[in-house]
mmCIF file of C-alpha atoms and ligand atoms in Angstrom:
data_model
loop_
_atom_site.group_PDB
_atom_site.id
_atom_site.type_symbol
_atom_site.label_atom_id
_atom_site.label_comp_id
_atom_site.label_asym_id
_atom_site.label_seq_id
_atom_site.Cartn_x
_atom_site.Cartn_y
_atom_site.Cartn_z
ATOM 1 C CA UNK A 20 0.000 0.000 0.000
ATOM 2 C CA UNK A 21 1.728 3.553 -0.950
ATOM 3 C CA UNK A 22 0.367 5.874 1.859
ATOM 4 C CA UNK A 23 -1.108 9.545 1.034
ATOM 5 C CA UNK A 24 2.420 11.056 2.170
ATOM 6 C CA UNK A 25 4.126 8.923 -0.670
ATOM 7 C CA UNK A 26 1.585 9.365 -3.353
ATOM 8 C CA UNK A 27 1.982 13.617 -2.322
ATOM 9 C CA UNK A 28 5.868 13.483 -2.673
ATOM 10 C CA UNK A 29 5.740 11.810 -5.600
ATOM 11 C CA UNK A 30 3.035 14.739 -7.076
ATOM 12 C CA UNK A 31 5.472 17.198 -5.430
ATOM 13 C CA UNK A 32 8.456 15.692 -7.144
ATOM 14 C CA UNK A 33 7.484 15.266 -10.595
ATOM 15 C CA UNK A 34 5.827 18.722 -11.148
ATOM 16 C CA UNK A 35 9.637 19.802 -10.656
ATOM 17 C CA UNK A 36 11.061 17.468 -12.946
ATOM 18 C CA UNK A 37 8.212 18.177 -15.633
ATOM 19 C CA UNK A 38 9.529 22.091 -15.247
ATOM 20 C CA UNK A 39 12.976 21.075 -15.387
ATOM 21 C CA UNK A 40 12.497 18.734 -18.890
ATOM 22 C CA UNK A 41 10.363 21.372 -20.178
ATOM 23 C CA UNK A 42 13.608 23.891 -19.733
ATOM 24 C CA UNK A 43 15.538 21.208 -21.632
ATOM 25 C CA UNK A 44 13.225 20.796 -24.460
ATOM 26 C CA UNK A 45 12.224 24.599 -25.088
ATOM 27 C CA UNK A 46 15.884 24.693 -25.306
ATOM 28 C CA UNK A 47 16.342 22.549 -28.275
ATOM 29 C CA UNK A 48 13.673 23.497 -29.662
ATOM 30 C CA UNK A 49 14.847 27.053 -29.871
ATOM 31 C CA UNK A 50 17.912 25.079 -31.646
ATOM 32 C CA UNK A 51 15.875 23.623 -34.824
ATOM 33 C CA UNK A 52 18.957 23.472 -37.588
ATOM 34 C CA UNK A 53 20.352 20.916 -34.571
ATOM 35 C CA UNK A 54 17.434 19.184 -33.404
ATOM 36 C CA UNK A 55 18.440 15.573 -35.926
ATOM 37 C CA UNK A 56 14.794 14.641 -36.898
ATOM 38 C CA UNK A 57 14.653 11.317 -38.644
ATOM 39 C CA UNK A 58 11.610 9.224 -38.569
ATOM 40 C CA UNK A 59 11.144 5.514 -36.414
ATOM 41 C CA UNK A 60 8.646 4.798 -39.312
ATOM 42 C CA UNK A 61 6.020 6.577 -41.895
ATOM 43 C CA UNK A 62 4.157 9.798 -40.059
ATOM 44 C CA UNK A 63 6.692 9.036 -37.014
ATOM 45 C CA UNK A 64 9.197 11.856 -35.828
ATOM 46 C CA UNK A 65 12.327 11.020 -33.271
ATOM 47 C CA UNK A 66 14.645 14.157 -32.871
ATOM 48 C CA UNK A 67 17.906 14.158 -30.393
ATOM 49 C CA UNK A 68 15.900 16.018 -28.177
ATOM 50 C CA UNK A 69 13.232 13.316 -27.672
ATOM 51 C CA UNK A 70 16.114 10.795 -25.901
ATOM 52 C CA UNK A 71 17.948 13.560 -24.126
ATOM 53 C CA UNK A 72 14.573 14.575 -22.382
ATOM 54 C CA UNK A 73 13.820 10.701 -21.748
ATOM 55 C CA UNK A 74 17.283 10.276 -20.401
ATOM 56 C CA UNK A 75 16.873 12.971 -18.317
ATOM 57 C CA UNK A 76 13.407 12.190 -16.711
ATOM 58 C CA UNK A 77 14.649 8.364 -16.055
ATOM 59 C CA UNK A 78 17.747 9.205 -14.782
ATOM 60 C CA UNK A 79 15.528 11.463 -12.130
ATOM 61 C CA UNK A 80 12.623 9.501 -11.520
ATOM 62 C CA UNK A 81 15.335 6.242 -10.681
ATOM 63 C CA UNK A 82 17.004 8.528 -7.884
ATOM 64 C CA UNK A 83 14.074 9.503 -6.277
ATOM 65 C CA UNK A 84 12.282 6.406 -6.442
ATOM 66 C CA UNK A 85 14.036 3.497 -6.646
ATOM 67 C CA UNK A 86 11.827 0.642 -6.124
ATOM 68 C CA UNK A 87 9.319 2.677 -8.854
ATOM 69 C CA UNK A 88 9.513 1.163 -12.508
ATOM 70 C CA UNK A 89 9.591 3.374 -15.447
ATOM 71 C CA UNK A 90 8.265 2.597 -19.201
ATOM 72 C CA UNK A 91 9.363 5.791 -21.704
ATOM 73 C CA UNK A 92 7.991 5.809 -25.202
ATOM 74 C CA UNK A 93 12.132 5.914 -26.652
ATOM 75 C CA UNK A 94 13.541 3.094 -24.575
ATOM 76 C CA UNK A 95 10.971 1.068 -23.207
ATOM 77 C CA UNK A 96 9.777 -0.561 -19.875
ATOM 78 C CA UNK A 97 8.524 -2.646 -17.801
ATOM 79 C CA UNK A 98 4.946 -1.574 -15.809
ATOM 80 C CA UNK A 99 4.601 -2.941 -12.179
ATOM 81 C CA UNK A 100 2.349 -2.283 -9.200
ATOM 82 C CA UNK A 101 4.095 1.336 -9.546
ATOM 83 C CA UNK A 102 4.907 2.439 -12.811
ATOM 84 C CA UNK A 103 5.967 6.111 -14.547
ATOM 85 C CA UNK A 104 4.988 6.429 -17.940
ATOM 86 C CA UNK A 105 6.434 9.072 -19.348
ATOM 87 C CA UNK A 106 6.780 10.468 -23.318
ATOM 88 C CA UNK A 107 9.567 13.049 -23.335
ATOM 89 C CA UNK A 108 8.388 15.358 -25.981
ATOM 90 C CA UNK A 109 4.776 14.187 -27.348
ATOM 91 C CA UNK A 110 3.942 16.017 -30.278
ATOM 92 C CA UNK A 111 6.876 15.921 -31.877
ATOM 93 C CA UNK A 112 5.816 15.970 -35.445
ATOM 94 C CA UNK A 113 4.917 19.983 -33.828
ATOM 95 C CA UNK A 114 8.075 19.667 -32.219
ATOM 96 C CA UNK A 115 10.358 18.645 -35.164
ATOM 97 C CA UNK A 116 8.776 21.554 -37.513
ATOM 98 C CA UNK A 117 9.191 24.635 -35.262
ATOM 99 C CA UNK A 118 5.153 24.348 -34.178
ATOM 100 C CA UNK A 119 4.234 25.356 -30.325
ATOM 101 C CA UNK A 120 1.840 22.191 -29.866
ATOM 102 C CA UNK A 121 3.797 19.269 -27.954
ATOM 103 C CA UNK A 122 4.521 18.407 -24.155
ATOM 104 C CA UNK A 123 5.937 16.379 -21.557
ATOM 105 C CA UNK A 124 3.612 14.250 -20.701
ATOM 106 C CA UNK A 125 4.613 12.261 -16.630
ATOM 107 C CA UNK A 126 1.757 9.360 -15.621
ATOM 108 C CA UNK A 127 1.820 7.713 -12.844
ATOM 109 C CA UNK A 128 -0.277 4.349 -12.157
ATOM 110 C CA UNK A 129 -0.296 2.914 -9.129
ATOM 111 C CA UNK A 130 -2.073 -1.072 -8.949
ATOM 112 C CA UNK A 131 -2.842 -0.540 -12.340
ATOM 113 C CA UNK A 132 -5.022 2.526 -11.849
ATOM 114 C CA UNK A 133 -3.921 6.131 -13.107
ATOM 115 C CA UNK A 134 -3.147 8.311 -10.125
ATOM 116 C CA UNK A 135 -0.761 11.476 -11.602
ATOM 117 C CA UNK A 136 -0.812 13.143 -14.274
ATOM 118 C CA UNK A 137 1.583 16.224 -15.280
ATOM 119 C CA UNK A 138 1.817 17.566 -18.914
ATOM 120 C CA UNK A 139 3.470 20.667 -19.374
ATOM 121 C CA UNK A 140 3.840 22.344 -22.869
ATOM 122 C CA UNK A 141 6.427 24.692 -21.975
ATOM 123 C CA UNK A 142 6.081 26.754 -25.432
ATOM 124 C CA UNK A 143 3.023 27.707 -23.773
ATOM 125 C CA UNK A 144 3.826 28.169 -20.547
ATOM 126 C CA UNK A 145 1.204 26.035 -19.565
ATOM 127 C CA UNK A 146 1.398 22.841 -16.623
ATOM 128 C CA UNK A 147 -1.160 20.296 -16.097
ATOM 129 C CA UNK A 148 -1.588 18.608 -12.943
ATOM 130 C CA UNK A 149 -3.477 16.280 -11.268
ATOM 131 C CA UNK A 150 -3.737 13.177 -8.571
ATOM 132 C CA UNK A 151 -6.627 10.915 -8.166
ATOM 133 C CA UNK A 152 -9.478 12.288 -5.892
ATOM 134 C CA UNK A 153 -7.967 15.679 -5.956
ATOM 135 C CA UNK A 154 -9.112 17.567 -8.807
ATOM 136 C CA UNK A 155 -6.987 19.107 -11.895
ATOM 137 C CA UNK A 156 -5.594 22.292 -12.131
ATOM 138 C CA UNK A 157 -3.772 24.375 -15.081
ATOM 139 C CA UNK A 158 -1.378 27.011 -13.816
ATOM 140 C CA UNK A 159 -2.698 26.321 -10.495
ATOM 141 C CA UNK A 160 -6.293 27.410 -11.203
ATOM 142 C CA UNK A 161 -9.131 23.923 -11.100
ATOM 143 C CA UNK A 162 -9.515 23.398 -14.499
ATOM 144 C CA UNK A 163 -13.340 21.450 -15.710
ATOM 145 C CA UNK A 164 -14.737 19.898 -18.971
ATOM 146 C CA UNK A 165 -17.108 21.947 -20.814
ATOM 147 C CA UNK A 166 -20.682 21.526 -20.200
ATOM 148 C CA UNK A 167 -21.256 20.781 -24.332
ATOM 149 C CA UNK A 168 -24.086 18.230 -24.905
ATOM 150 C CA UNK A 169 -25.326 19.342 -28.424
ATOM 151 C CA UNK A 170 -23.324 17.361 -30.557
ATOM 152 C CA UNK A 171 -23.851 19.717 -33.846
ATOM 153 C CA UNK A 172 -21.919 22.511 -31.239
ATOM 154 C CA UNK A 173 -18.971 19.849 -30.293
ATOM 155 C CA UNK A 174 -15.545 20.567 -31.447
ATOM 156 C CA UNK A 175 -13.843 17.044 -31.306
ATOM 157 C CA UNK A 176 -10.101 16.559 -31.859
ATOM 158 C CA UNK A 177 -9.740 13.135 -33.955
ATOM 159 C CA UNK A 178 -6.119 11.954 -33.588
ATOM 160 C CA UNK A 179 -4.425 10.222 -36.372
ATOM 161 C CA UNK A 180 -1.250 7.918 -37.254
ATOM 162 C CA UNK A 181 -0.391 5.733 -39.816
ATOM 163 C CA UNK A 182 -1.080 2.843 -36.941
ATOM 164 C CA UNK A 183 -4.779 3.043 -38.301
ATOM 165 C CA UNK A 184 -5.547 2.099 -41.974
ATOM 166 C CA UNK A 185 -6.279 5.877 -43.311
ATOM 167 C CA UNK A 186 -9.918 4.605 -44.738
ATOM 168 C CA UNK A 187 -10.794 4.027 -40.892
ATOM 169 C CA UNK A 188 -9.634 7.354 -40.095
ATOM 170 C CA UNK A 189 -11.132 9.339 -43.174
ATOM 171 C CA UNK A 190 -14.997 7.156 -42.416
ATOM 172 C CA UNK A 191 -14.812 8.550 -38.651
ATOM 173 C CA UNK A 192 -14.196 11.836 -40.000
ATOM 174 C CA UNK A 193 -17.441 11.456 -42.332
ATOM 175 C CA UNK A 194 -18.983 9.905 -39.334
ATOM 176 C CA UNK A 195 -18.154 13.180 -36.674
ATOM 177 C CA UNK A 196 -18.753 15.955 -40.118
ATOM 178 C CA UNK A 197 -22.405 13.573 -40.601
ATOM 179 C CA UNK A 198 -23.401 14.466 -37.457
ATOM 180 C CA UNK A 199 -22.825 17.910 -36.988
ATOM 181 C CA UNK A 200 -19.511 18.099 -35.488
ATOM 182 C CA UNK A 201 -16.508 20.667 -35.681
ATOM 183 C CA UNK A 202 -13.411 18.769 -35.725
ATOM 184 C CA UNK A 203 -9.642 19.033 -35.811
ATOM 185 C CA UNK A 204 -6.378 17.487 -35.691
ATOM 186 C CA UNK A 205 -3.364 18.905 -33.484
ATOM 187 C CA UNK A 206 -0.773 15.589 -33.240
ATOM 188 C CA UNK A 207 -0.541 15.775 -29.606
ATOM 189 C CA UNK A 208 -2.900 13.216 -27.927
ATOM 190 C CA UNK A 209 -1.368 14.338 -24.283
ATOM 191 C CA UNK A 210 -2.482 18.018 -25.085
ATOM 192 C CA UNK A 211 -5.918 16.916 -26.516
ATOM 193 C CA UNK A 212 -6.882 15.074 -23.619
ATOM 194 C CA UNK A 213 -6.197 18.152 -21.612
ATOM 195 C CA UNK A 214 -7.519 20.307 -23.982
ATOM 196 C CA UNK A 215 -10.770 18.649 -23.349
ATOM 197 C CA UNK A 216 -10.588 18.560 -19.196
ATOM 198 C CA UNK A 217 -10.075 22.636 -19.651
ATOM 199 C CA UNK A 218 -12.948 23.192 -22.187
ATOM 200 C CA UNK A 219 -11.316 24.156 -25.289
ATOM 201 C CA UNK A 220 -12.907 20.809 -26.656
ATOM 202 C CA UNK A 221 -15.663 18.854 -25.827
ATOM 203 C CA UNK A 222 -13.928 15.720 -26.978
ATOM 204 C CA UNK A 223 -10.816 13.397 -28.037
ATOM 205 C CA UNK A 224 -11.084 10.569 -29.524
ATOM 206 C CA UNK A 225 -8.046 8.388 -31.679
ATOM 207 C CA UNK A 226 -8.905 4.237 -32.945
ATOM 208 C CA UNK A 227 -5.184 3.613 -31.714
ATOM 209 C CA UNK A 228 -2.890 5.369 -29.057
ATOM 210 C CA UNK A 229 0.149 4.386 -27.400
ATOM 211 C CA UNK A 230 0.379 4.341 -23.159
ATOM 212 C CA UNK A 231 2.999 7.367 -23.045
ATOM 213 C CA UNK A 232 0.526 9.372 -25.022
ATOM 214 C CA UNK A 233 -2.278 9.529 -22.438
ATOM 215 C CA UNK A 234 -1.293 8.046 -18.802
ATOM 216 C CA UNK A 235 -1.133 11.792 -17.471
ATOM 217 C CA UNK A 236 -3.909 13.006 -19.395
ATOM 218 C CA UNK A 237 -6.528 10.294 -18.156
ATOM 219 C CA UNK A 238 -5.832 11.663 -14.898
ATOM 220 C CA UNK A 239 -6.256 15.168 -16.143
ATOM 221 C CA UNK A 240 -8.872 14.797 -17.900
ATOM 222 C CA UNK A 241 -11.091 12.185 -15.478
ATOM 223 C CA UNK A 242 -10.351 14.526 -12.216
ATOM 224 C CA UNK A 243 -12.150 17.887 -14.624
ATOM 225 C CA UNK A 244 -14.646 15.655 -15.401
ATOM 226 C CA UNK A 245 -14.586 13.893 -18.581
ATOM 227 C CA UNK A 246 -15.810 10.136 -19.213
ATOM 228 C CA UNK A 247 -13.460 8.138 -20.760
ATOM 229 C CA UNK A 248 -13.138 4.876 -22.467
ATOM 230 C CA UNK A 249 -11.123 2.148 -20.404
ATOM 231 C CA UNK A 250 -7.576 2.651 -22.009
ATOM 232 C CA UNK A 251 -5.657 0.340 -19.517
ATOM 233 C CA UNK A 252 -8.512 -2.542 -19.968
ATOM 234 C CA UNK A 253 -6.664 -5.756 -21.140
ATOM 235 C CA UNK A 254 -3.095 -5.141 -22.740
ATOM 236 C CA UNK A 255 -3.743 -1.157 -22.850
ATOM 237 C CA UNK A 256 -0.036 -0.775 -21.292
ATOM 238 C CA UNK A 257 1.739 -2.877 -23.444
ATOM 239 C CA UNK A 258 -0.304 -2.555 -26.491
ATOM 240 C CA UNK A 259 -1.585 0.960 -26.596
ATOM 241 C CA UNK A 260 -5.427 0.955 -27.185
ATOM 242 C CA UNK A 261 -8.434 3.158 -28.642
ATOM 243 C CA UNK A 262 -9.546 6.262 -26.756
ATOM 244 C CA UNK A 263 -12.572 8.078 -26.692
ATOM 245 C CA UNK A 264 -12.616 11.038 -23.606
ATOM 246 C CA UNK A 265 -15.360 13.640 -23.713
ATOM 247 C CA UNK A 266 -17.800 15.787 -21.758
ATOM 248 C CA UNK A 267 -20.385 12.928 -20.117
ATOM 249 C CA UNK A 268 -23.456 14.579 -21.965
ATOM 250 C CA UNK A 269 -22.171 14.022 -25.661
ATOM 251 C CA UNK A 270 -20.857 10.342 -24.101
ATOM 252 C CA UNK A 271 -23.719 8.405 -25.719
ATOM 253 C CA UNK A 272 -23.573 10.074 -29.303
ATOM 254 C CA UNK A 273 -19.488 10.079 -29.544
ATOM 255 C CA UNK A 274 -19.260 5.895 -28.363
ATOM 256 C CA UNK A 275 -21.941 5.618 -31.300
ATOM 257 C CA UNK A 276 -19.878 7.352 -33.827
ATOM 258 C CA UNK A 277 -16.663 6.619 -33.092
ATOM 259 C CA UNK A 278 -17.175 2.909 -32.038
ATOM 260 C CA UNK A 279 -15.348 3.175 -28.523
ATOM 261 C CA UNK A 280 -17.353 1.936 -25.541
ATOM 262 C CA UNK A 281 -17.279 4.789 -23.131
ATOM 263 C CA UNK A 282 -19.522 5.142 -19.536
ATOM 264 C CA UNK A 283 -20.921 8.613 -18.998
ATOM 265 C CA UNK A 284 -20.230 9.704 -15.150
HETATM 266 C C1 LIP B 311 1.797 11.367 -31.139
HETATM 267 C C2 LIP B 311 0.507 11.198 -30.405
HETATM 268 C C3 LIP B 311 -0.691 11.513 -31.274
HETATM 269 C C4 LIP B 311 -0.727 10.595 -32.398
HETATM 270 C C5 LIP B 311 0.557 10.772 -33.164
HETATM 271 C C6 LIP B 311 1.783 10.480 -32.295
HETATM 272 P P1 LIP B 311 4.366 11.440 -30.481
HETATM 273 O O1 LIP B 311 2.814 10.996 -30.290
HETATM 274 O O2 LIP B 311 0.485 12.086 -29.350
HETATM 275 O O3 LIP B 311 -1.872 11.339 -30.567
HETATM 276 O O4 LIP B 311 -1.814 10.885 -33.179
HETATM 277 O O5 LIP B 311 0.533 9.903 -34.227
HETATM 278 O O6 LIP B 311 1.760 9.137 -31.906
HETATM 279 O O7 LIP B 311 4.939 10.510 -31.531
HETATM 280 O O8 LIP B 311 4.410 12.841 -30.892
HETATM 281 O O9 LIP B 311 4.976 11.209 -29.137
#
């Protein structure tokens, strides 16, 4: 059992850490003729700065908590009782081209269950934070979903990668337009999810995201209020999994068009 002391340090800790890898990345990102994008695979971005901030965070994280596990989206992990998940720069197809929209992005799930979430998108000056039971704040301030119900007023962010057949991607879009939806893409799933716990969306949704994209931002998102789809059901660590995460009023329409099964609060 971690007691509430433990689970408090740990918040306490990594909202430092977030701020100090957020330094580190604004840094290179200032630096783009040195930044050494190539691409893991089609649609995929890796820069230098991407492993340096990973590097950074593990090397961290393994001081502070030693008997804590650690799985990062560059090198890998294995998940235990308590596990970080972290993605050192998420967004980095924004990142790579000298665009503002990317993060850190720091979960932590404890038993299974997400219980922190930090994402900070320093370009923006903006940090995310929340713990199980406790609420979500932005800057400090409680942050909460919209209260948008009318689905032909939603603005829903649809994340894409070439993980999903394009087809799949292009029908939902018909889908979302079909139904009277405003919709958008920003390649950052960590930001959308907390895009929709402070109301500048009324929903995410993506057919397949990894772990290290949204283990902060379910935590986010869930303590302002959202519903969400069951990411971590089954092999949702290891395997990544669909998400759907929206204000609980437009919960019914958005499972329906998007095909994830999500509970409204
Ligand atoms: C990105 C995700 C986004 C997804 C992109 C990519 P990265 O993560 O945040 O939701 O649509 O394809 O996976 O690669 O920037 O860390």
């Amino acid at each position: 059992m971690m007691t509430p002391t433990e689970l408090a340090l740990r918040l306490y800790a990594v909202q430092g850490l977030a701020l100090e890898a957020g330094r580190m990345a604004l840094d290179y990102f200032g630096r783009q003729e040195s930044l050494g994008v190539t691409m893991k695979g089609d649609q995929d971005w890796l820069t230098v700065a991407d492993g340096a901030v990973e590097d950074f965070l593990r090397r961290k994280l393994a001081l502070i908590f030693p008997t804590d596990t650690i799985i990062g989206e560059e090198g890998g992990g294995e998940a235990s009782d308590a596990v970080w998940i972290i993605d050192p720069i998420d967004g980095t197809s924004n990142f790579a081209r000298g665009d503002r929209n990317w993060c850190i992005s720091i979960g932590f799930l404890l038993n299974r269950v997400p219980t922190i979430g930090i994402v900070f998108a320093p370009a923006f000056e903006e940090l995310y934070v929340a713990q199980r039971g406790q609420g979500a704040t932005m800057n400090g301030k409680p942050i909460t979903v919209s209260g948008g119900d009318d689905i032909r007023r939603a603005y829903v962010e649809l994340g894409w990668s070439t993980r999903i057949p394009a087809e799949r991607y292009v029908d939902l879009v018909a889908r979302g337009f079909a139904a009277g939806s405003s919709m958008k893409r920003a390649a950052s799933g960590a930001l959308g999810l907390c895009h929709v716990a402070n109301g500048r969306t009324d929903a995410y949704a993506e057919l397949h995201i990894n772990a290290w994209d949204v283990a902060a931002g379910i935590v986010i998102a869930g303590e302002a209020g959202a519903s969400i789809s069951d990411f971590f059901a089954g092999e949702g660590i290891a395997k990544g999994n669909a998400i759907l995460c929206c204000t609980p009023a437009l919960a019914r329409q958005l499972g329906e068009i998007t095909g994830i099964a999500v509970t409204a609060r």
